[in-house]
Coordinates of C-alpha atoms and ligand atoms in Angstrom, one line a residue:
M247 CA 2.2 79.4 3.5
I248 CA 2.8 78.1 6.9
N249 CA -0.3 76.5 8.1
K250 CA -0.5 76.1 12.0
N251 CA -3.7 74.0 12.0
S252 CA -2.1 71.5 9.6
P253 CA -1.0 67.9 11.1
I254 CA 2.4 68.5 9.1
P255 CA 5.0 69.8 11.6
L256 CA 6.0 73.4 11.2
Y257 CA 9.6 72.9 10.7
Y258 CA 8.7 70.7 7.9
Q259 CA 6.6 73.1 6.2
L260 CA 9.1 75.8 6.3
E261 CA 11.7 73.4 5.0
E262 CA 9.4 72.4 2.0
H263 CA 8.8 76.2 1.3
I264 CA 12.5 77.2 1.4
K265 CA 13.2 74.0 -0.8
G266 CA 10.6 75.4 -3.4
L267 CA 12.3 78.5 -3.3
I268 CA 15.7 77.3 -4.2
E269 CA 14.3 74.8 -6.8
N270 CA 12.3 77.6 -8.6
G271 CA 15.3 79.8 -8.6
E272 CA 14.0 82.6 -6.3
L273 CA 17.0 81.5 -4.1
S274 CA 20.2 80.9 -6.1
P275 CA 23.6 79.3 -4.9
G276 CA 25.5 81.7 -2.7
D277 CA 22.4 83.7 -1.6
A278 CA 22.3 84.4 2.3
L279 CA 18.9 83.5 4.0
P280 CA 17.4 86.0 6.3
P281 CA 18.5 85.3 9.9
E282 CA 16.4 82.7 11.9
R283 CA 14.8 85.6 13.9
E284 CA 13.4 87.0 10.9
Y285 CA 11.6 83.9 9.7
A286 CA 10.3 83.4 13.2
E287 CA 8.7 86.7 13.6
K288 CA 7.4 86.7 10.0
Y289 CA 5.7 83.4 10.2
Q290 CA 4.9 83.6 14.3
I291 CA 6.9 80.5 14.8
S292 CA 9.8 79.7 17.2
R293 CA 13.3 80.3 16.4
M294 CA 13.8 76.5 17.5
T295 CA 11.3 75.4 14.6
V296 CA 13.4 77.6 12.1
R297 CA 16.6 76.2 13.3
Q298 CA 15.2 72.8 13.0
A299 CA 14.1 73.6 9.4
F300 CA 17.6 75.0 8.4
T301 CA 19.4 72.2 10.1
Q302 CA 17.4 69.6 8.1
L303 CA 18.4 71.6 4.8
V304 CA 21.9 71.6 5.6
N305 CA 21.7 68.0 6.1
E306 CA 20.1 67.6 2.9
G307 CA 22.8 69.9 1.3
Y308 CA 20.7 72.6 0.4
L309 CA 22.0 75.1 2.7
Y310 CA 25.4 75.6 4.4
R311 CA 26.3 77.4 7.4
L312 CA 29.3 79.6 7.9
Q313 CA 30.2 80.4 11.3
G314 CA 29.5 84.1 12.4
K315 CA 28.4 84.8 8.8
G316 CA 25.0 83.0 8.3
T317 CA 23.3 80.3 6.4
F318 CA 23.7 80.4 2.6
V319 CA 22.3 78.5 -0.3
A320 CA 24.6 75.6 -1.4
E321 CA 25.6 74.7 -5.2
R322 CA 23.1 72.3 -6.9
K323 CA 24.4 68.9 -6.6
I324 CA 25.4 66.8 -9.7
E325 CA 23.1 64.1 -10.2
Q326 CA 25.0 61.2 -11.7
P327 CA 23.1 58.3 -13.4
L328 CA 24.5 55.0 -12.4
Q329 CA 23.4 53.0 -15.5
G330 CA 26.0 54.2 -18.1
L331 CA 29.8 53.6 -17.8
T332 CA 31.2 57.0 -18.4
S333 CA 34.4 58.9 -17.4
F334 CA 34.6 61.8 -15.2
T335 CA 35.8 63.9 -18.4
E336 CA 32.7 62.9 -20.4
D337 CA 30.2 63.4 -17.4
M338 CA 31.5 67.0 -16.9
K339 CA 31.6 67.9 -20.6
A340 CA 27.9 66.6 -20.9
R341 CA 26.9 69.0 -18.3
G342 CA 28.7 72.0 -19.9
L343 CA 31.3 72.0 -17.1
T344 CA 35.0 72.1 -17.8
P345 CA 36.8 69.1 -16.3
S346 CA 40.4 69.4 -15.2
N347 CA 42.8 67.3 -13.0
K348 CA 45.2 68.0 -10.4
L349 CA 47.9 65.2 -10.4
I350 CA 48.8 64.3 -7.0
K351 CA 50.9 61.1 -7.7
F352 CA 52.1 59.2 -10.7
E353 CA 54.2 56.3 -10.2
I354 CA 54.9 52.8 -11.1
I355 CA 54.5 50.3 -8.3
P356 CA 54.8 46.7 -7.4
A357 CA 50.9 45.3 -7.1
T358 CA 50.2 44.7 -3.6
S359 CA 48.3 41.3 -3.0
Q360 CA 45.0 43.3 -2.8
I361 CA 45.6 45.4 -6.1
A362 CA 47.0 42.4 -7.9
G363 CA 43.6 40.3 -6.8
Q364 CA 41.7 43.3 -8.0
L365 CA 43.6 43.4 -11.5
K366 CA 43.8 39.7 -11.8
I367 CA 47.7 39.8 -12.1
S368 CA 50.4 38.5 -10.0
E369 CA 51.6 40.2 -6.8
Y370 CA 54.6 42.7 -7.5
E371 CA 53.8 43.1 -11.3
P372 CA 54.1 46.8 -12.2
V373 CA 51.0 48.9 -11.9
Y374 CA 50.6 52.5 -12.2
E375 CA 49.2 54.4 -9.3
I376 CA 47.7 57.4 -10.3
K377 CA 46.1 59.8 -7.8
R378 CA 44.2 63.0 -9.1
I379 CA 42.0 65.6 -7.8
R380 CA 39.2 65.8 -10.2
L381 CA 37.6 69.3 -10.7
A382 CA 34.5 70.9 -12.5
D383 CA 34.9 74.5 -13.6
G384 CA 37.9 74.5 -11.0
V385 CA 36.1 73.0 -8.1
P386 CA 37.4 69.9 -6.5
M387 CA 34.7 67.2 -6.8
A388 CA 36.6 64.2 -6.2
L389 CA 39.8 62.4 -5.2
E390 CA 40.6 59.3 -7.4
T391 CA 43.2 56.7 -7.1
N392 CA 43.5 54.4 -10.0
Y393 CA 45.6 51.3 -10.3
I394 CA 46.3 50.1 -13.9
S395 CA 48.4 47.2 -15.0
A396 CA 51.5 48.5 -16.7
N397 CA 51.9 45.4 -18.6
L398 CA 48.3 45.8 -20.1
I399 CA 48.3 49.5 -20.6
K400 CA 51.9 50.5 -21.8
G401 CA 53.4 53.9 -22.0
L402 CA 50.9 56.1 -19.7
T403 CA 52.6 59.3 -18.9
A404 CA 51.8 62.0 -16.3
Q405 CA 50.6 64.0 -19.2
I406 CA 47.9 61.5 -20.2
A407 CA 46.9 61.2 -16.6
N408 CA 46.4 65.0 -16.5
Q409 CA 43.6 64.5 -19.1
S410 CA 41.1 61.6 -19.8
L411 CA 42.4 57.9 -18.9
Y412 CA 39.3 56.5 -20.8
G413 CA 40.1 58.6 -23.7
H414 CA 43.4 57.5 -24.1
I415 CA 42.7 53.8 -23.5
E416 CA 39.8 53.8 -26.1
E417 CA 41.2 56.3 -28.7
H418 CA 44.8 55.7 -28.6
L419 CA 45.0 52.1 -27.5
N420 CA 42.1 51.1 -29.3
L421 CA 40.8 48.8 -26.5
R422 CA 37.3 48.7 -25.6
I423 CA 36.2 49.5 -22.1
D424 CA 33.0 47.5 -21.6
S425 CA 31.6 47.1 -18.0
A426 CA 32.3 47.9 -14.5
S427 CA 31.1 47.3 -11.0
Q428 CA 31.0 49.7 -8.5
V429 CA 30.6 49.9 -4.7
I430 CA 29.6 53.1 -2.7
E431 CA 29.8 53.7 0.8
S432 CA 29.3 56.9 3.0
S433 CA 32.2 58.1 5.0
S434 CA 33.6 61.3 6.4
A435 CA 36.5 63.0 4.8
S436 CA 40.0 62.5 6.7
Q437 CA 42.2 65.6 7.4
N438 CA 44.1 64.9 4.0
E439 CA 41.0 64.5 1.9
A440 CA 39.4 67.4 3.3
K441 CA 42.5 69.6 2.5
L442 CA 42.7 68.4 -1.1
L443 CA 38.9 68.6 -1.8
K444 CA 38.6 71.8 0.1
I445 CA 35.9 70.8 2.4
A446 CA 35.9 70.7 6.3
N447 CA 37.5 68.0 8.4
G448 CA 35.0 65.1 8.8
A449 CA 32.5 66.5 6.2
P450 CA 30.5 63.8 4.5
V451 CA 32.0 62.1 1.4
M452 CA 31.2 58.9 -0.6
H453 CA 33.8 56.3 -1.2
I454 CA 33.4 54.6 -4.2
Q455 CA 35.3 51.6 -5.5
R456 CA 35.0 50.6 -9.3
N457 CA 36.4 47.7 -11.0
T458 CA 36.4 48.2 -14.8
Y459 CA 36.8 45.5 -17.5
L460 CA 37.5 45.4 -21.2
H461 CA 35.1 43.4 -23.3
D462 CA 37.0 40.3 -23.0
N463 CA 36.5 40.8 -19.1
T464 CA 40.2 41.7 -18.6
P465 CA 40.4 44.1 -15.4
V466 CA 41.5 47.4 -16.9
E467 CA 41.5 49.5 -13.7
F468 CA 40.8 49.3 -9.9
V469 CA 40.0 52.7 -8.7
K470 CA 39.3 54.0 -5.2
S471 CA 37.5 57.4 -5.1
V472 CA 36.4 59.7 -2.7
Y473 CA 33.3 62.0 -3.8
R474 CA 32.2 65.1 -2.1
A475 CA 28.8 64.5 -0.8
D476 CA 27.8 68.1 -0.9
R477 CA 28.3 68.1 -4.5
Y478 CA 27.2 64.7 -5.7
K479 CA 24.1 62.4 -5.7
F480 CA 23.7 59.1 -7.5
M481 CA 20.6 58.2 -9.5
I482 CA 19.4 55.0 -10.9
Q483 CA 16.1 54.1 -12.6
M484 CA 14.5 50.7 -11.8
K485 CA 11.7 48.7 -13.2
R486 CA 9.5 46.2 -11.4
Ligands
LIG226 C1 35.4 58.2 -13.2 C2 35.5 56.8 -12.6 C3 36.7 56.3 -12.7 C4 37.6 56.4 -13.9 C5 37.3 57.8 -14.4 C6 38.2 58.1 -15.8 C7 33.7 57.0 -10.8 C8 33.4 56.8 -9.5 N1 34.9 56.9 -11.5 O1 35.6 59.4 -12.5 O2 36.8 55.0 -12.2 O3 38.8 56.1 -14.0 O4 35.9 58.2 -14.7 O5 38.0 59.3 -16.1 O6 32.8 57.4 -11.7 P1 38.9 60.1 -17.1 O7 38.6 59.2 -18.5 O8 38.3 61.5 -17.3 O9 40.3 60.1 -16.8

């Protein structure tokens, strides 16, 4: 399956071959890959070529390396569609995963000018600052900090924040969450983010900012999130 006469670079052929094994399930998350040397001997290619293929696959999130232990198949990424306005709890349940939260902070603070501007309220008006680690089947996926006007959404508690905020707003307060705008930017995990998300310092993450509105365009939340880039990819359908 490695064709030396092909104009396609050898590392790329090997990369596609390993990707195929992962996609058809012959290699599963957590499986160790044979050492580079073995691949090199088997296909009569240089170890440099094998390393290049592995490095590409690590960068694309298919594999990960453990110092002194070898190269392993990574967990599949969650592919998150960007069309629907859904909550973390809904998204995880829809995938058959169990959502949970670890509440890091739950406070009422006076809105800074930035938060007030985002929520279209006055500076110093009370807002909830809710910081949560969001987990799927017990694995940290994202770190989210929500700002919600305390005059708009009354009576939030730590217990509610430990479950679904959208669920509470819609089912208990009978408000209709209607639209949102979202900006996604690549970044690398700070020391604190890495610790909370259980990833390496400086590992790739995505910073997501969401502004969410009720049906009458009242801002209902302003959220800053840090999503693990090794566990998430985003998908959007386009039409010309
Ligand atoms: C998602 C939203 C977040 C929202 C949360 C509500 C992104 C990037 N963020 O995580 O803005 O606050 O869902 O989830 O998608 P909940 O209802 O489970 O608390």
